Coordinates of C-alpha atoms and ligand atoms in Angstrom, one line a residue:
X1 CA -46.8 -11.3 17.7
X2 CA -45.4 -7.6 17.0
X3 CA -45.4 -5.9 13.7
X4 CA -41.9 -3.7 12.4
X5 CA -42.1 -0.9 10.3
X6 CA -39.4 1.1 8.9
X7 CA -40.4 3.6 6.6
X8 CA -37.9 4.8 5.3
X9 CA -35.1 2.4 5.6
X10 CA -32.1 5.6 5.7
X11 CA -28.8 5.2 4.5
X12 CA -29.8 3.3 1.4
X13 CA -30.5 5.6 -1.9
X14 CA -34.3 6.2 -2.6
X15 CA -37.3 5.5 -0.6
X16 CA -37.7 1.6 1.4
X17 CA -40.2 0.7 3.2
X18 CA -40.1 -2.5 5.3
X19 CA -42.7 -4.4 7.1
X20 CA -41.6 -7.2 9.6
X21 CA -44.2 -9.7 11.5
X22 CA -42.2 -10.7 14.2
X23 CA -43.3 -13.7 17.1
X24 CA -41.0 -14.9 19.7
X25 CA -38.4 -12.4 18.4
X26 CA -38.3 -14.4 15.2
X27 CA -39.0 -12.6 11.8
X28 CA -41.7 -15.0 10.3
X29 CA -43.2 -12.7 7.3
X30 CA -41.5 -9.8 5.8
X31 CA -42.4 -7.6 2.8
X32 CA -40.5 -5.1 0.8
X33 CA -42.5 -2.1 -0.3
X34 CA -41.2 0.1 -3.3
X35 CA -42.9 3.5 -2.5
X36 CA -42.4 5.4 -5.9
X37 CA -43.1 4.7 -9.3
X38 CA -40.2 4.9 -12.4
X39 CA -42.0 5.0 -14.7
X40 CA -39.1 5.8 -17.2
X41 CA -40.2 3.3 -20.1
X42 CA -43.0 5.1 -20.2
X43 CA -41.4 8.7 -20.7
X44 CA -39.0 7.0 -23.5
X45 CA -41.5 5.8 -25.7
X46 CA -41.9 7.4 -29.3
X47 CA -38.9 8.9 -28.7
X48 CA -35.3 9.0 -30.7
X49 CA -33.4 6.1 -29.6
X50 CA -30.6 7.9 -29.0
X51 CA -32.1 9.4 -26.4
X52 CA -32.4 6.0 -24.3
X53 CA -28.7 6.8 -23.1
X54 CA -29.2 10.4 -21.6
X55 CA -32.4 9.7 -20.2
X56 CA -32.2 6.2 -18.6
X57 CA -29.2 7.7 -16.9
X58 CA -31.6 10.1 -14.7
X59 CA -33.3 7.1 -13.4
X60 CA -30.2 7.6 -10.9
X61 CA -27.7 10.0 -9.2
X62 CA -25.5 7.1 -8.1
X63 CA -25.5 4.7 -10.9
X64 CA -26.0 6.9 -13.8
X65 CA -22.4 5.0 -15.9
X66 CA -24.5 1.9 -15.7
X67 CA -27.2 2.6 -17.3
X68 CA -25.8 4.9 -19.7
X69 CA -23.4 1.8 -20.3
X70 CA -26.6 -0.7 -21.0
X71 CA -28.3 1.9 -22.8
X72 CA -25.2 2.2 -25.0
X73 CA -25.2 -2.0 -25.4
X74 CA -28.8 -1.3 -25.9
X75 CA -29.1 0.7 -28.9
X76 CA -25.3 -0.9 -30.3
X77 CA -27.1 -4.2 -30.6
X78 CA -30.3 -2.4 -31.9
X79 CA -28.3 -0.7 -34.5
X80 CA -26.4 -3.8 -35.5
X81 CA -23.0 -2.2 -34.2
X82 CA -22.4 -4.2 -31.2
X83 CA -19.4 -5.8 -32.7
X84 CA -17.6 -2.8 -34.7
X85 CA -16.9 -0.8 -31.3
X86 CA -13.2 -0.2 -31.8
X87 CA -11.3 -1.1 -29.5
X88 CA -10.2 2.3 -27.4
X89 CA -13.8 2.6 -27.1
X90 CA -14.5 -0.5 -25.5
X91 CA -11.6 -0.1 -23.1
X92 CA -12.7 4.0 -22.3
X93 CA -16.6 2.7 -21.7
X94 CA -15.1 0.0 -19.0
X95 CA -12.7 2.9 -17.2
X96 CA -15.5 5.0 -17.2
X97 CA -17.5 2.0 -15.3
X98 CA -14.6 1.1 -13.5
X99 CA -13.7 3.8 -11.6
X100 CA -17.7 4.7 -11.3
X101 CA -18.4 1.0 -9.4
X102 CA -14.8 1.0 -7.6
X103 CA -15.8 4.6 -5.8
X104 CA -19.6 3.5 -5.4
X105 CA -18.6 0.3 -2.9
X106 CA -16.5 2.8 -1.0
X107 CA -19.6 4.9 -0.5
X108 CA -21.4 2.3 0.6
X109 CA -19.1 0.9 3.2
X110 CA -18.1 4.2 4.5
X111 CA -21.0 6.5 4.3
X112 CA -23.9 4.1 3.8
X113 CA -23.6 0.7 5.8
X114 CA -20.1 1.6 8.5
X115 CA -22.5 3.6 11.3
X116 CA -24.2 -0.2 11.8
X117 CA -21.5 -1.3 12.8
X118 CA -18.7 1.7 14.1
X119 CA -19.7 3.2 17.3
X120 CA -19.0 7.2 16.4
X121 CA -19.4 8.2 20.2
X122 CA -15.7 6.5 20.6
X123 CA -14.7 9.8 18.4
X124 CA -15.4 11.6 21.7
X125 CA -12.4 10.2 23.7
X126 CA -10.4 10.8 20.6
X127 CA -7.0 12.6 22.1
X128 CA -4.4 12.4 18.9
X129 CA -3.8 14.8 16.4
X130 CA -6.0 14.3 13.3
X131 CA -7.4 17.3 12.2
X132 CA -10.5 16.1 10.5
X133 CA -11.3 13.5 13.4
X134 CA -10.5 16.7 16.1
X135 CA -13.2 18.4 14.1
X136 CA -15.8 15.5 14.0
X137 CA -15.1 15.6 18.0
X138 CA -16.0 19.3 17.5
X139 CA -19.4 18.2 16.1
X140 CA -20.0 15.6 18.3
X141 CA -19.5 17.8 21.1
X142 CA -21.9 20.2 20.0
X143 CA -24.0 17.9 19.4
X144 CA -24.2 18.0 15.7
X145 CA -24.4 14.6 15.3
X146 CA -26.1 14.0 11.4
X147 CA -25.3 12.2 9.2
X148 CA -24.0 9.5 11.9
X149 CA -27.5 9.7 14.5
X150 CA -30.0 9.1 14.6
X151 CA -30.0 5.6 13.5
X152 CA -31.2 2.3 15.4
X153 CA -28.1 2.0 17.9
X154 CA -26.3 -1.7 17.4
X155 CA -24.1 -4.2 19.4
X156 CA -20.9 -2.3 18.5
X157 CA -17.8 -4.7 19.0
X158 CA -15.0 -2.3 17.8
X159 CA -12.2 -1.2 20.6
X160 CA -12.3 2.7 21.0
X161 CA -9.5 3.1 18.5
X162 CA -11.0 1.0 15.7
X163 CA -14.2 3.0 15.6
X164 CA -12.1 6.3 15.7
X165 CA -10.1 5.1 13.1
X166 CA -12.9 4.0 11.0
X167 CA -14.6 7.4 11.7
X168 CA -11.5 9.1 10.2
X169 CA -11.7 6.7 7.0
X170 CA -14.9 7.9 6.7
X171 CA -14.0 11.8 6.2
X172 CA -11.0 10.4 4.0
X173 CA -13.4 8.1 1.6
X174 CA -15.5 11.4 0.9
X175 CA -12.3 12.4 -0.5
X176 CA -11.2 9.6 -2.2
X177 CA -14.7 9.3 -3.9
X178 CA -14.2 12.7 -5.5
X179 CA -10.8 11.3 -6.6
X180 CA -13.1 8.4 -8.3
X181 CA -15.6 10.9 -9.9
X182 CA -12.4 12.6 -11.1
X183 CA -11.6 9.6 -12.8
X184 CA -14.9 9.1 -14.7
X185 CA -14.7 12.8 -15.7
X186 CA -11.5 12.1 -17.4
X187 CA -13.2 10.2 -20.0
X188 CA -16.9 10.8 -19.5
X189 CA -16.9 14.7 -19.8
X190 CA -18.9 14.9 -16.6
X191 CA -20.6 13.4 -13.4
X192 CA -22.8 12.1 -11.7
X193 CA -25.2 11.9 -15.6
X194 CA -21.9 11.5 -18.0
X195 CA -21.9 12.8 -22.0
X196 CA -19.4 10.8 -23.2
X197 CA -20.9 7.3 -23.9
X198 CA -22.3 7.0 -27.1
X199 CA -23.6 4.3 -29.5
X200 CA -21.3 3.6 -31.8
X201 CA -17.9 4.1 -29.1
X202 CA -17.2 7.3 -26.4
X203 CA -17.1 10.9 -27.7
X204 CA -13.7 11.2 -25.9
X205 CA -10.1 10.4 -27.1
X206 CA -7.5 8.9 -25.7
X207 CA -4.3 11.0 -25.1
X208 CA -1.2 10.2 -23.1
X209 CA -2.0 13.3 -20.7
X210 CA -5.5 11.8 -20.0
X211 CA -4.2 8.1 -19.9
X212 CA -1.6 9.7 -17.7
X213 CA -4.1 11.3 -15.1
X214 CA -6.7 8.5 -15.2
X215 CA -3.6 6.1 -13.6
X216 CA -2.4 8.7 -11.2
X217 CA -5.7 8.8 -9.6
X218 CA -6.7 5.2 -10.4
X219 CA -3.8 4.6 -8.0
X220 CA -5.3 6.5 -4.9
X221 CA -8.2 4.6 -5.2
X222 CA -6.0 1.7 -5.4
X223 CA -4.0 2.2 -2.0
X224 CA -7.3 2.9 -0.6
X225 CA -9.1 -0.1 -1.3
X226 CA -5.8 -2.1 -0.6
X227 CA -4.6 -0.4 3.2
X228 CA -8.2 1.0 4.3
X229 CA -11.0 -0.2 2.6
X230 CA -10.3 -4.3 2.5
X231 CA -8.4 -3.9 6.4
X232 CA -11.8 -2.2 7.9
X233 CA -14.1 -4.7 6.0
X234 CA -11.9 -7.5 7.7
X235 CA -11.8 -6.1 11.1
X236 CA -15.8 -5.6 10.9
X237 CA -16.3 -9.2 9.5
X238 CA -13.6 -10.7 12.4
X239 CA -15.9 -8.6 15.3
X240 CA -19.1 -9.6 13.8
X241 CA -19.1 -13.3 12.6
X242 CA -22.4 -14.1 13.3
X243 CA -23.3 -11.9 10.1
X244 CA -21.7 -14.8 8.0
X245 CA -24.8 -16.8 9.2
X246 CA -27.8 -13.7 9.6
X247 CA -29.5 -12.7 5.9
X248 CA -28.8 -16.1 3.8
X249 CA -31.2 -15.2 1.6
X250 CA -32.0 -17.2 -1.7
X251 CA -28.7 -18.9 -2.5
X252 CA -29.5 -18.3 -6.0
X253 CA -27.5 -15.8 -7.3
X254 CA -27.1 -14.3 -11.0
X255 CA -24.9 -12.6 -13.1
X256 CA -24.7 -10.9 -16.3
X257 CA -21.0 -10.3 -16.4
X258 CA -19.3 -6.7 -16.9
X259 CA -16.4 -5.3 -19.2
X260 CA -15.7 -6.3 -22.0
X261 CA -12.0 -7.9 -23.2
X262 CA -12.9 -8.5 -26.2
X263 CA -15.9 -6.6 -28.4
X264 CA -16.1 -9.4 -31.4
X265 CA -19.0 -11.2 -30.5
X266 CA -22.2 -9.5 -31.4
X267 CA -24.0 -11.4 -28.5
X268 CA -23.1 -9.9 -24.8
X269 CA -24.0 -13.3 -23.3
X270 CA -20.8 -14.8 -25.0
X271 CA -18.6 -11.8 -24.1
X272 CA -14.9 -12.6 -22.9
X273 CA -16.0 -10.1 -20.0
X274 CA -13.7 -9.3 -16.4
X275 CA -16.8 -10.5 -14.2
X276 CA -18.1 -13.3 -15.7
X277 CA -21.9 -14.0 -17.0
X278 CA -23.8 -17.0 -15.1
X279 CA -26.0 -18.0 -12.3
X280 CA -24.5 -20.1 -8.8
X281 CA -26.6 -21.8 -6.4
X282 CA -25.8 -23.4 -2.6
X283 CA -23.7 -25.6 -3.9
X284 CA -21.4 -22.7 -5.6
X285 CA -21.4 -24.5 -9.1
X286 CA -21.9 -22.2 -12.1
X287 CA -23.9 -22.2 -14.8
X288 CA -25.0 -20.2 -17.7
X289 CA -27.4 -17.5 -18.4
X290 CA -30.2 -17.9 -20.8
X291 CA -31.5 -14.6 -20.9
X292 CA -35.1 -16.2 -22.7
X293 CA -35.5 -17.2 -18.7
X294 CA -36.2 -13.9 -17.8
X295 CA -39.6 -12.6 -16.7
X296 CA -41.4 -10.1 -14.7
X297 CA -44.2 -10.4 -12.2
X298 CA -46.7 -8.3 -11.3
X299 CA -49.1 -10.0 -9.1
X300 CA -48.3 -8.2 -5.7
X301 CA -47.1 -4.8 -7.8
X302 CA -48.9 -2.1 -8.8
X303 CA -49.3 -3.1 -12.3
X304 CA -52.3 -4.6 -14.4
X305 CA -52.4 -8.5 -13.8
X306 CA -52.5 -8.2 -17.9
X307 CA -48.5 -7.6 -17.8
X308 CA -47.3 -10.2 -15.6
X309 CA -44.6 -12.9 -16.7
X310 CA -43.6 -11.2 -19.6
X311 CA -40.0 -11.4 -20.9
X312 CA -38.5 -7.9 -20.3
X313 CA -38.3 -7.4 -24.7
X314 CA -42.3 -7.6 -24.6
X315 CA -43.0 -5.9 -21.2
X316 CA -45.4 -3.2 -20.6
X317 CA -45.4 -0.7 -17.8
X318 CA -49.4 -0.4 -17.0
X319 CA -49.8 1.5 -13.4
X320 CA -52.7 0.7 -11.1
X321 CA -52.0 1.9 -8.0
X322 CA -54.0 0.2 -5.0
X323 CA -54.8 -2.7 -6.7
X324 CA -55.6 -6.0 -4.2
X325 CA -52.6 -7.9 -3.1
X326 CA -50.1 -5.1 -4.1
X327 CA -47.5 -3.8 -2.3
X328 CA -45.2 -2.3 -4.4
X329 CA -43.6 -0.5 -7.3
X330 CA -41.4 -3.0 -8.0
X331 CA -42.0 -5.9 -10.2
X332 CA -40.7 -9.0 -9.0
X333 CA -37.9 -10.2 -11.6
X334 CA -37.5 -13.8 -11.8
X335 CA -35.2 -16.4 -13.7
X336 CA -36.4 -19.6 -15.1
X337 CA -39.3 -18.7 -12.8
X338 CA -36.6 -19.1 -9.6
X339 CA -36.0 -16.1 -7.3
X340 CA -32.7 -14.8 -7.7
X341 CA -30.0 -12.2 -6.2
X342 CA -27.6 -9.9 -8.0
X343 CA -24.9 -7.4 -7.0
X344 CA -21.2 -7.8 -5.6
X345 CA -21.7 -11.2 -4.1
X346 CA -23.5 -12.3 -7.0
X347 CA -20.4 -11.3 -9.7
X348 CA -17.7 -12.3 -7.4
X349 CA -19.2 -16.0 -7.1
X350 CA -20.1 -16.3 -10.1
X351 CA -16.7 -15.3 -11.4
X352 CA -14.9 -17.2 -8.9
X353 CA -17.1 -20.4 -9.4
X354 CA -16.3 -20.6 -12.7
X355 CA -12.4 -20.6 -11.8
X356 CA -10.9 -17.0 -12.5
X357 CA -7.2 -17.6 -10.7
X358 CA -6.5 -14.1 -9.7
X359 CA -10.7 -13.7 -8.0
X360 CA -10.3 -17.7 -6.6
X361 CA -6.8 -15.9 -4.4
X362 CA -8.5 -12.9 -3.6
X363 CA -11.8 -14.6 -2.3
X364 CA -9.5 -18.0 -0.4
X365 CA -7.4 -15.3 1.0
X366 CA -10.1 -13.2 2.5
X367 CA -12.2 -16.3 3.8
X368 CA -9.2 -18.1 5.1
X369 CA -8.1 -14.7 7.0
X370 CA -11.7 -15.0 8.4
X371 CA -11.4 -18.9 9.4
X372 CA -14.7 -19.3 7.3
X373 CA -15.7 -21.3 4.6
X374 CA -17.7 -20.8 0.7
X375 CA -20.4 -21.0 1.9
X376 CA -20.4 -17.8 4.6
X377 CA -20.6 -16.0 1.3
X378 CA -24.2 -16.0 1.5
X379 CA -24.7 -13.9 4.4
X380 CA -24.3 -10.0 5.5
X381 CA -21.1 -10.5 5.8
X382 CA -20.2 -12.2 2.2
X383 CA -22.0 -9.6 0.5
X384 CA -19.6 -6.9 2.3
X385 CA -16.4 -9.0 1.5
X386 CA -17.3 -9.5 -1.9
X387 CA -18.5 -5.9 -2.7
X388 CA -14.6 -4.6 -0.9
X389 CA -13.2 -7.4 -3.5
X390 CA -14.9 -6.2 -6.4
X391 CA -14.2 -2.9 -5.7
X392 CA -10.3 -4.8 -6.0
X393 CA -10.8 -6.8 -8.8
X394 CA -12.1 -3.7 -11.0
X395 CA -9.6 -1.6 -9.3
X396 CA -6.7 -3.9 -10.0
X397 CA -7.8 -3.8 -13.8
X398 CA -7.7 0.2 -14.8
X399 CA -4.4 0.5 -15.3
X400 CA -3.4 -2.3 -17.5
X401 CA -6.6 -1.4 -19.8
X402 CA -5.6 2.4 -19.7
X403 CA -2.4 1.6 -21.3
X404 CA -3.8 -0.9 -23.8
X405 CA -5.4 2.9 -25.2
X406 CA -3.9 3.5 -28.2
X407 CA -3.8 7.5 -29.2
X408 CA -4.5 9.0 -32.7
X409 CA -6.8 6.0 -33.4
X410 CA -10.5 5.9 -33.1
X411 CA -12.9 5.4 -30.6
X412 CA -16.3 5.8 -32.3
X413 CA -17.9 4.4 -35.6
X414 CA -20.5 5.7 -37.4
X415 CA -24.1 4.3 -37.8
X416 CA -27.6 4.2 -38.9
X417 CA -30.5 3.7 -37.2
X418 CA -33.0 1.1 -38.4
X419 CA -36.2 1.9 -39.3
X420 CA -37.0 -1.7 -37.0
X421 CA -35.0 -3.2 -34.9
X422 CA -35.2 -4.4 -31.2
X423 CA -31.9 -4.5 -29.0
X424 CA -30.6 -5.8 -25.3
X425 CA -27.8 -4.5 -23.3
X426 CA -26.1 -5.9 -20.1
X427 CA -24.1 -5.2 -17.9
X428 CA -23.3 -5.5 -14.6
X429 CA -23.9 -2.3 -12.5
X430 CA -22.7 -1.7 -8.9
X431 CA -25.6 -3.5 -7.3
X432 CA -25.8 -5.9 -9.9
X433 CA -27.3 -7.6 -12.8
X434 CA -28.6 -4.6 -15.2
X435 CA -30.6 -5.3 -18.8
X436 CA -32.0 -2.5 -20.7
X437 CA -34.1 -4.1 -24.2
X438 CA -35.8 -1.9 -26.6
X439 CA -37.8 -2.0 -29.8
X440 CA -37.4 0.6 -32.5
X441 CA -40.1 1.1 -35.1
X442 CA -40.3 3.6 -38.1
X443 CA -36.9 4.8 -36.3
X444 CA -38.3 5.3 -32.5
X445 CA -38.6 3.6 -29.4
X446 CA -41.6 1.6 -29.7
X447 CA -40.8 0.1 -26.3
X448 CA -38.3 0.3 -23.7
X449 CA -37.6 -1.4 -20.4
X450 CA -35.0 -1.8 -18.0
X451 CA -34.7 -4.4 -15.5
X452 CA -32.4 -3.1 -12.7
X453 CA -30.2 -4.7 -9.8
X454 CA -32.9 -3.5 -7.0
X455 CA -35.7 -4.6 -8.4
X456 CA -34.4 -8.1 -8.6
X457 CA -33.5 -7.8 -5.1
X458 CA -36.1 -5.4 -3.6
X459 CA -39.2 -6.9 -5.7
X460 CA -41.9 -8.5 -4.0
X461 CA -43.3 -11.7 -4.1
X462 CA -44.2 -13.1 -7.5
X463 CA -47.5 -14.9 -8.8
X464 CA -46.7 -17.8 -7.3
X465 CA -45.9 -16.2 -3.4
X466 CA -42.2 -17.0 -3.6
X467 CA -40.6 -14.0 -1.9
X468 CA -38.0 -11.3 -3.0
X469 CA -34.5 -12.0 -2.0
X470 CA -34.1 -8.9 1.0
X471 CA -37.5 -10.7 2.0
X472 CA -35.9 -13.5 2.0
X473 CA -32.9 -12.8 3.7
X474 CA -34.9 -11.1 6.6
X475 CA -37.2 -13.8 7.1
X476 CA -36.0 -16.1 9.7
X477 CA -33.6 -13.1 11.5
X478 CA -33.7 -13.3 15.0
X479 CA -34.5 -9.9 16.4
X480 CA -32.9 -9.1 19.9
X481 CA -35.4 -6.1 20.4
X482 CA -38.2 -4.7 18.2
X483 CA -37.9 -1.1 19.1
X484 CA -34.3 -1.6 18.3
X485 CA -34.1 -3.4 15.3
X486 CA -30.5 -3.5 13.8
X487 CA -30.6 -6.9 12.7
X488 CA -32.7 -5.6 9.9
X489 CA -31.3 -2.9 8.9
X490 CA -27.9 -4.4 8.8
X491 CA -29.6 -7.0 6.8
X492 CA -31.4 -4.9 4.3
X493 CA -28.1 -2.5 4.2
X494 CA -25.6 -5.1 2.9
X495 CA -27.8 -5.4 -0.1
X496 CA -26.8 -1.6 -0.9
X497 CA -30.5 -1.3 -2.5
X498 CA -31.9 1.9 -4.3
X499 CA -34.8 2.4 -4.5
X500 CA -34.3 5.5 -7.0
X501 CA -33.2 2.5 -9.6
X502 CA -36.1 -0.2 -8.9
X503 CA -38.6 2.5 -8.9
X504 CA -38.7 7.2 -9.6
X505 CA -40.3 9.8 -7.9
X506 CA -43.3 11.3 -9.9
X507 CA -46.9 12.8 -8.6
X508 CA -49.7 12.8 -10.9
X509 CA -50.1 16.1 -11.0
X510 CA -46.6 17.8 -10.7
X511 CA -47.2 18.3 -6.6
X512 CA -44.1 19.5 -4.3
X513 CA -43.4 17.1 -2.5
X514 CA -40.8 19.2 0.1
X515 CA -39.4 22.6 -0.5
X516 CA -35.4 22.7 0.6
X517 CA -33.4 26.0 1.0
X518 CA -29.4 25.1 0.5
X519 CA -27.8 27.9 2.7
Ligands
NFE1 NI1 -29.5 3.7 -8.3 FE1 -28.3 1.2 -9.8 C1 -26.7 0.4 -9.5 C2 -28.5 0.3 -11.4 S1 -29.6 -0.2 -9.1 S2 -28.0 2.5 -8.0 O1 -25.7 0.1 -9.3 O2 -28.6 -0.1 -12.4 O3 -29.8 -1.2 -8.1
MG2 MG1 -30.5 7.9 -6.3

């Protein structure tokens, strides 16, 4: 019996630890340990409300839209505007998002999760005329090899000229990523923490010029996704198609559906929204969210056992760091007291299980090219495949809302805030299911708290032992070599978790923790 420790799992955002007990090359026990504490909720309280949406938005350097968009559905339902947005506000919020989430699964395949599978020595033999791969060869001679090494070294499949190719798409998604970020900007003023989403609408307006450059660049991403990104995810998946069957995980999978198409309903769970709302289990048969189901555990975090299984609209954030059992940060986010995973794979299911035409082709199509069925959705490889094909879907989508803009007409509405009121947004951010709730009294935040994709899928176990879904998934792996071990990082990567989200650097008492020099 041998014991695996990674710490820190690299090429995820934020600080992973992961603990593996392995006998006869079997993963039988494996725990996922948030290192950091958030502690956000705490900073908001007794604060202006309005402040929810510039400040949750620092929880993050990759996800900021998202949370500035469920802070902003947050305080709207708080303030008893949810359903007064006018419409060129809703439809600037979403290709704010949009374009946000589209670029954020290309950094993940490219720059995040590709080098588990892409063998970059193959760049060495490279004998063509690309510029940017001549210059990687450069590096690679000199033996500047970061960001791609060092890194546990995989079975890598790929013929020579795949991997150099998919080295090359790797410079040219760093590019197309700004071109994304460019997009947002458009809209949300600035990025990575953007200005412009606001209760009450966006602070921007809509003009044909900025309509006009949002599409031009919408459509980059849009050949991207269509000839690079979706073709490499393919040619990984056909090399590798074990991974539909490595990382199951819990088969319970949950969705709070994202972008609105209609803003008339006061009550985001019975949105018209692109990605639909609603939980799918083994047997891929939807059904719908009751958001009363949701509850936090704190048994194995460290949090007073006082605050465990709380609904999120009553939680507290009580540290106790070292406290017996614990192992984590992260609470342990449960549904109807089932574990539960979110992000890409989660939405597209979801989506296609309740029988969206144009997601039910996309998803077919991509599994039939594959020769495999449903069910390899839950797996390493689904969650790839359905992250490329979300990046699609939302990518597909931008244009057709840009032009349903209409200029010289509003995109804000005034409002008040309540002297008491309590309020819930959701959304769906790129890694998944996101709800921010809050309670106002005598016109502040009397309580805040955000549940976020990684916690749901990075939490530990819950009070009654059940394990997270990454510990899930990784339980049961077979692993080849336990100096070496890929499996689980491949594993814990498709996940795309950050830990920045689920959990925030702090020390107690304001401590460097590393002094950096940018030359
Ligand atoms: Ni820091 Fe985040 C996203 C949110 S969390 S990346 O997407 O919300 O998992
Ligand atoms: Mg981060």
């Amino acid at each position: 019996m041998g014991k695996i420790v990674i710490d820190p799992v690299t090429r995820i955002e934020g600080h992973l630890k992961v603990e593996c007990i392995v006998e006869n090359g079997e993963v039988k026990e494996a725990r996922t340990v948030g290192n950091l504490f958030r502690g956000f909720e705490i900073i908001l309280r007794g604060r202006d409300p309005r402040d929810a949406q510039v400040i949750t938005q620092r929880i993050c350097g990759v996800c900021p839209q998202s949370h500035g968009i469920a802070a902003t559905l947050n305080l709207d339902s708080a303030f008893g505007i949810a359903d007064k947005i006018p419409d060129n506000g809703r439809i600037i919020r979403n290709l704010i998002q949009g374009a946000h989430i589209a670029q954020d699964h290309i950094l993940h395949f490219y720059h995040l999760t590709a080098l588990d599978y892409v063998n970059v020595a193959d760049v060495a033999r490279y004998e063509g005329n690309d510029s940017q791969l001549n210059s990687v060869k450069d590096f690679i001679a000199r033996g500047e090899l970061g960001p791609f090494l060092p890194r546990y070294e995989g079975d890598y499949r790929l013929s020579p000229e795949v991997n150099q190719q998919a080295v090359a798409h790797y410079v040219k998604a760093l590019e197309i990523r700004r071109v994304g970020h460019e997009a947002v900007a458009i809209f949300s003023g600035k990025i990575p923490h953007s200005v412009g989403v606001v209760p009450g609408g966006v602070t921007s307006v809509p003009t044909v010029d900025n309509i006009m450059a949002y599409i031009w660049k919408i459509k980059i991403l849009q050949d991207f996704i269509d000839d690079v990104y979706i073709p490499d995810v393919l040619a990984v998946a056909g090399a590798y198609l074990d991974y539909a069957e490595i990382g199951v995980g819990c088969k319970n999978l949950l969705a709070y559906g994202s972008f609105d198409l209609d803003g008339s309903s006061p009550d985001y769970t019975k949105r018209e929204r692109l990605f639909k709302q609603g939980t799918v289990g083994a047997d891929l048969k939807p059904g719908e969210v009751d958001t009363n189901k949701i509850t936090e555990y704190v048994r194995h975090s460290w949090y007073e056992d006082s605050t465990s299984g709380k609904h999120p609209s009553q939680g507290e954030t009580k540290p106790q760091y070292g406290k017996k059992d614990a192992y984590s940060w992260t609470k342990a986010p449960r549904y109807d007291g089932k574990v539960y995973e979110v992000g890409p794979l989660a939405r597209v299911a979801v989506t296609y299980a309740k029988g969206d035409p144009v997601m039910k082709e996309m998803v077919n199509g991509a599994l039939s090219k594959l020769k495999a069925s449903p069910s390899a959705l839950f797996s390493v490889l689904g969650r790839h495949l359905a992250r490329a094909l979300s990046a699609k879907f939302i990518a597909d989508s931008l244009e057709g809302w840009a032009l349903q803009l209409k200029p010289g007409e509003p995109a804000y509405v005034e409002y008040e805030i309540p002297d008491e009121a309590t309020g819930m947004g959701l959304t769906d951010a790129a890694r998944g299911a996101l709800g921010h709730w809050i309670e106002i009294k005598d016109k502040k935040i009397a309580n805040y708290q955000c549940v976020v994709p990684t916690t749901w899928n990075v939490g530990p176990m819950d009070d009654k032992g059940q394990h997270g879904p990454i510990e899930q998934a990784l339980i049961g792996t077979k692993v080849k070599d336990e100096k070496n071990p890929f499996e689980i990082v491949r594993i814990i990567r498709s996940f795309d978790p950050c830990l920045a989200c689920s959990i925030h650097v702090v020390t107690p008492k304001g401590r460097d923790l590393g002094q950096f020099r940018v030359v």
